[in-house]
PDB file of C-alpha atoms in Angstrom:
ATOM      1  CA  MET A 284      38.587   0.149  -0.117  1.00  0.00           C
ATOM      2  CA  ASN A 285      36.655   3.495   0.623  1.00  0.00           C
ATOM      3  CA  LYS A 286      35.297   2.017   3.917  1.00  0.00           C
ATOM      4  CA  ALA A 287      38.616   1.066   5.129  1.00  0.00           C
ATOM      5  CA  ILE A 288      40.119   4.600   4.198  1.00  0.00           C
ATOM      6  CA  ASP A 289      36.983   6.425   5.677  1.00  0.00           C
ATOM      7  CA  GLY A 290      37.684   4.536   9.033  1.00  0.00           C
ATOM      8  CA  LYS A 291      41.135   5.121   9.012  1.00  0.00           C
ATOM      9  CA  PHE A 292      41.964   1.508   8.391  1.00  0.00           C
ATOM     10  CA  TYR A 293      44.733   2.446   6.129  1.00  0.00           C
ATOM     11  CA  LEU A 294      46.980  -0.721   5.669  1.00  0.00           C
ATOM     12  CA  GLU A 295      43.736  -2.384   4.929  1.00  0.00           C
ATOM     13  CA  ALA A 296      43.212  -0.432   2.169  1.00  0.00           C
ATOM     14  CA  ILE A 297      46.810  -0.766   0.904  1.00  0.00           C
ATOM     15  CA  THR A 298      46.272  -4.535   1.198  1.00  0.00           C
ATOM     16  CA  ILE A 299      42.649  -4.427  -1.128  1.00  0.00           C
ATOM     17  CA  GLN A 300      43.935  -1.568  -3.756  1.00  0.00           C
ATOM     18  CA  GLU A 301      47.580  -3.926  -4.101  1.00  0.00           C
ATOM     19  CA  SER A 302      45.185  -6.838  -4.619  1.00  0.00           C
ATOM     20  CA  ILE A 303      42.680  -5.265  -7.506  1.00  0.00           C
ATOM     21  CA  ILE A 304      45.721  -3.725  -8.974  1.00  0.00           C
ATOM     22  CA  THR A 305      47.993  -6.974  -9.046  1.00  0.00           C
ATOM     23  CA  ASP A 306      44.390  -9.060 -10.237  1.00  0.00           C
ATOM     24  CA  ARG A 307      43.845  -6.576 -13.252  1.00  0.00           C
ATOM     25  CA  ILE A 308      47.508  -6.627 -14.260  1.00  0.00           C
ATOM     26  CA  LEU A 309      47.872 -10.297 -13.700  1.00  0.00           C
ATOM     27  CA  ASN A 310      44.440 -10.821 -15.748  1.00  0.00           C
ATOM     28  CA  PHE A 311      45.521  -8.804 -18.334  1.00  0.00           C
ATOM     29  CA  VAL A 312      49.308 -10.488 -18.927  1.00  0.00           C
ATOM     30  CA  ILE A 313      47.519 -14.106 -18.997  1.00  0.00           C
ATOM     31  CA  ASN A 314      44.995 -13.317 -21.623  1.00  0.00           C
ATOM     32  CA  LYS A 315      47.861 -11.630 -23.528  1.00  0.00           C
ATOM     33  CA  ASN A 316      49.953 -14.729 -23.207  1.00  0.00           C
ATOM     34  CA  ILE A 317      52.607 -12.188 -22.151  1.00  0.00           C
ATOM     35  CA  LYS A 318      53.926 -14.789 -19.589  1.00  0.00           C
ATOM     36  CA  ILE A 319      52.055 -18.130 -18.879  1.00  0.00           C
ATOM     37  CA  ILE A 320      51.142 -18.751 -15.191  1.00  0.00           C
ATOM     38  CA  LYS A 321      49.267 -21.892 -14.137  1.00  0.00           C
ATOM     39  CA  GLU A 322      46.219 -21.504 -11.964  1.00  0.00           C
ATOM     40  CA  ASP A 323      48.332 -23.245  -8.660  1.00  0.00           C
ATOM     41  CA  GLU A 324      51.134 -20.571  -9.256  1.00  0.00           C
ATOM     42  CA  LEU A 325      48.778 -17.650  -9.047  1.00  0.00           C
ATOM     43  CA  TYR A 326      49.618 -17.216  -4.949  1.00  0.00           C
ATOM     44  CA  ARG A 327      53.035 -17.833  -5.095  1.00  0.00           C
ATOM     45  CA  THR A 328      56.322 -15.496  -5.440  1.00  0.00           C
ATOM     46  CA  LEU A 329      56.508 -16.090  -9.320  1.00  0.00           C
ATOM     47  CA  VAL A 330      53.419 -13.418  -9.613  1.00  0.00           C
ATOM     48  CA  ASN A 331      54.073 -10.439  -7.536  1.00  0.00           C
ATOM     49  CA  LEU A 332      53.452  -7.161  -8.431  1.00  0.00           C
ATOM     50  CA  ASN A 333      56.904  -6.331  -9.155  1.00  0.00           C
ATOM     51  CA  LYS A 334      57.293  -8.895 -11.896  1.00  0.00           C
ATOM     52  CA  LEU A 335      53.600  -8.105 -13.057  1.00  0.00           C
ATOM     53  CA  ILE A 336      54.354  -4.758 -13.763  1.00  0.00           C
ATOM     54  CA  GLU A 337      57.803  -5.268 -15.591  1.00  0.00           C
ATOM     55  CA  TYR A 338      55.722  -8.257 -17.901  1.00  0.00           C
ATOM     56  CA  SER A 339      53.200  -5.259 -18.934  1.00  0.00           C
ATOM     57  CA  LYS A 340      55.017  -1.930 -18.694  1.00  0.00           C
ATOM     58  CA  SER A 341      55.356  -1.720 -22.809  1.00  0.00           C
ATOM     59  CA  TYR A 342      51.444  -1.809 -22.841  1.00  0.00           C
ATOM     60  CA  PHE A 343      50.777   1.076 -20.549  1.00  0.00           C
ATOM     61  CA  ASP A 344      49.246   4.028 -21.947  1.00  0.00           C
ATOM     62  CA  ASP A 345      49.281   6.315 -19.540  1.00  0.00           C
ATOM     63  CA  GLU A 346      53.357   7.584 -19.396  1.00  0.00           C
ATOM     64  CA  ASN A 347      53.156   7.644 -16.024  1.00  0.00           C
ATOM     65  CA  LEU A 348      51.554   4.532 -15.080  1.00  0.00           C
ATOM     66  CA  TYR A 349      55.154   2.671 -14.754  1.00  0.00           C
ATOM     67  CA  ASP A 350      56.235   4.639 -12.394  1.00  0.00           C
ATOM     68  CA  ASP A 351      53.124   5.221 -10.016  1.00  0.00           C
ATOM     69  CA  LEU A 352      53.009   1.672  -9.818  1.00  0.00           C
ATOM     70  CA  ASN A 353      56.756   1.283  -8.612  1.00  0.00           C
ATOM     71  CA  ASN A 354      56.356   3.864  -5.943  1.00  0.00           C
ATOM     72  CA  PHE A 355      52.997   2.518  -4.740  1.00  0.00           C
ATOM     73  CA  ARG A 356      54.690  -0.906  -4.587  1.00  0.00           C
ATOM     74  CA  LYS A 357      57.683   0.766  -2.679  1.00  0.00           C
ATOM     75  CA  ASP A 358      55.627   2.522  -0.366  1.00  0.00           C
ATOM     76  CA  ARG A 359      53.188  -0.377   0.143  1.00  0.00           C
ATOM     77  CA  ASN A 360      55.996  -2.561   1.044  1.00  0.00           C
ATOM     78  CA  LYS A 361      57.325   0.663   3.497  1.00  0.00           C
ATOM     79  CA  CYS A 362      53.769   0.561   5.112  1.00  0.00           C
ATOM     80  CA  ILE A 363      53.125  -3.447   5.515  1.00  0.00           C
ATOM     81  CA  HIS A 364      56.886  -3.842   7.056  1.00  0.00           C
ATOM     82  CA  ALA A 365      57.882  -0.765   8.335  1.00  0.00           C
ATOM     83  CA  ILE A 366      56.134  -0.718  11.666  1.00  0.00           C
ATOM     84  CA  VAL A 367      58.172  -3.803  12.884  1.00  0.00           C
ATOM     85  CA  LYS A 368      60.969  -3.856  10.764  1.00  0.00           C
ATOM     86  CA  SER A 369      64.285  -1.632  10.326  1.00  0.00           C
ATOM     87  CA  TYR A 370      67.914  -1.992   9.694  1.00  0.00           C
ATOM     88  CA  PRO A 371      69.768  -3.144  12.834  1.00  0.00           C
ATOM     89  CA  GLY A 372      70.559  -0.914  15.007  1.00  0.00           C
ATOM     90  CA  ASN A 373      68.094   1.723  13.606  1.00  0.00           C
ATOM     91  CA  PRO A 374      64.859   2.555  15.576  1.00  0.00           C
ATOM     92  CA  THR A 375      61.575   2.026  13.631  1.00  0.00           C
ATOM     93  CA  ILE A 376      59.489   4.283  11.759  1.00  0.00           C
ATOM     94  CA  LYS A 377      57.807   6.620  14.448  1.00  0.00           C
ATOM     95  CA  VAL A 378      54.249   6.236  14.675  1.00  0.00           C
ATOM     96  CA  ASN A 379      53.115   9.578  13.581  1.00  0.00           C
ATOM     97  CA  ASP A 380      55.308   8.974  10.772  1.00  0.00           C
ATOM     98  CA  PHE A 381      54.209   5.603   9.981  1.00  0.00           C
ATOM     99  CA  GLN A 382      50.469   6.850  10.117  1.00  0.00           C
ATOM    100  CA  LYS A 383      51.058   9.651   7.715  1.00  0.00           C
ATOM    101  CA  LEU A 384      52.719   7.473   5.275  1.00  0.00           C
ATOM    102  CA  ALA A 385      49.975   4.741   5.838  1.00  0.00           C
ATOM    103  CA  LYS A 386      47.622   7.409   4.907  1.00  0.00           C
ATOM    104  CA  GLU A 387      49.408   9.190   1.882  1.00  0.00           C
ATOM    105  CA  THR A 388      49.861   5.596   0.578  1.00  0.00           C
ATOM    106  CA  SER A 389      46.189   4.424   0.699  1.00  0.00           C
ATOM    107  CA  LEU A 390      44.874   7.639  -0.711  1.00  0.00           C
ATOM    108  CA  ASN A 391      47.419   7.743  -3.681  1.00  0.00           C
ATOM    109  CA  GLY A 392      46.761   4.048  -4.060  1.00  0.00           C
ATOM    110  CA  ARG A 393      43.187   4.444  -4.418  1.00  0.00           C
ATOM    111  CA  ILE A 394      44.007   7.051  -7.599  1.00  0.00           C
ATOM    112  CA  LEU A 395      46.100   4.476  -9.021  1.00  0.00           C
ATOM    113  CA  THR A 396      43.785   1.461  -8.504  1.00  0.00           C
ATOM    114  CA  ARG A 397      41.222   3.495 -10.450  1.00  0.00           C
ATOM    115  CA  LYS A 398      43.905   4.407 -13.070  1.00  0.00           C
ATOM    116  CA  VAL A 399      44.801   0.638 -13.515  1.00  0.00           C
ATOM    117  CA  ASP A 400      41.245  -0.571 -13.605  1.00  0.00           C
ATOM    118  CA  ALA A 401      40.630   2.142 -16.538  1.00  0.00           C
ATOM    119  CA  TRP A 402      43.506   0.913 -18.278  1.00  0.00           C
ATOM    120  CA  HIS A 403      42.451  -2.759 -17.766  1.00  0.00           C
ATOM    121  CA  ARG A 404      38.986  -1.730 -19.171  1.00  0.00           C
ATOM    122  CA  ARG A 405      40.711  -0.215 -22.194  1.00  0.00           C
ATOM    123  CA  MET A 406      42.977  -2.941 -23.167  1.00  0.00           C
ATOM    124  CA  LYS A 407      40.221  -5.475 -22.624  1.00  0.00           C
ATOM    125  CA  LYS A 408      38.057  -3.165 -25.581  1.00  0.00           C
ATOM    126  CA  LYS A 409      41.323  -3.087 -27.521  1.00  0.00           C
ATOM    127  CA  SER A 410      41.497  -6.791 -27.533  1.00  0.00           C
ATOM    128  CA  LEU A 411      37.786  -7.347 -28.474  1.00  0.00           C
ATOM    129  CA  VAL A 412      37.875  -4.676 -31.354  1.00  0.00           C
ATOM    130  CA  ASN A 413      41.133  -6.434 -32.736  1.00  0.00           C
ATOM    131  CA  ALA A 414      39.478  -9.653 -32.215  1.00  0.00           C
ATOM    132  CA  ILE A 415      36.130  -8.515 -34.109  1.00  0.00           C
ATOM    133  CA  ASP A 416      38.346  -7.135 -36.988  1.00  0.00           C
ATOM    134  CA  LEU A 417      40.234 -10.463 -37.274  1.00  0.00           C
ATOM    135  CA  VAL A 418      36.892 -12.269 -37.699  1.00  0.00           C
ATOM    136  CA  LEU A 419      35.411  -9.944 -39.882  1.00  0.00           C
TER     137      LEU A 419
END
């Protein structure tokens, strides 16, 4: 992720960030039995970032995390699709605007990826503490 950003490969960085974020939230959702997801369903549309955010939003301990994730998800979609997709009759995004959006999204995504990873570690630790308390 950092090397991609340093090399100005912003789409690659955004893709890596989305993958890490999705992995952490997916791991949480599965381990908490919030949603039963079979292994063969992992790469289908059943498990997309939007749905994972919704499944886990009540567990976020940072009041901004839900909005930050949705903003990243929307900006990620703009970055991935905007270079070639536009509403019929309208031009695609200007290259300079696209590059600016991709850079901003990747920089924000790096911060968000770290926030989600820290949240995930806290939730794992909390689950472990709860499990130990049940045993004792």
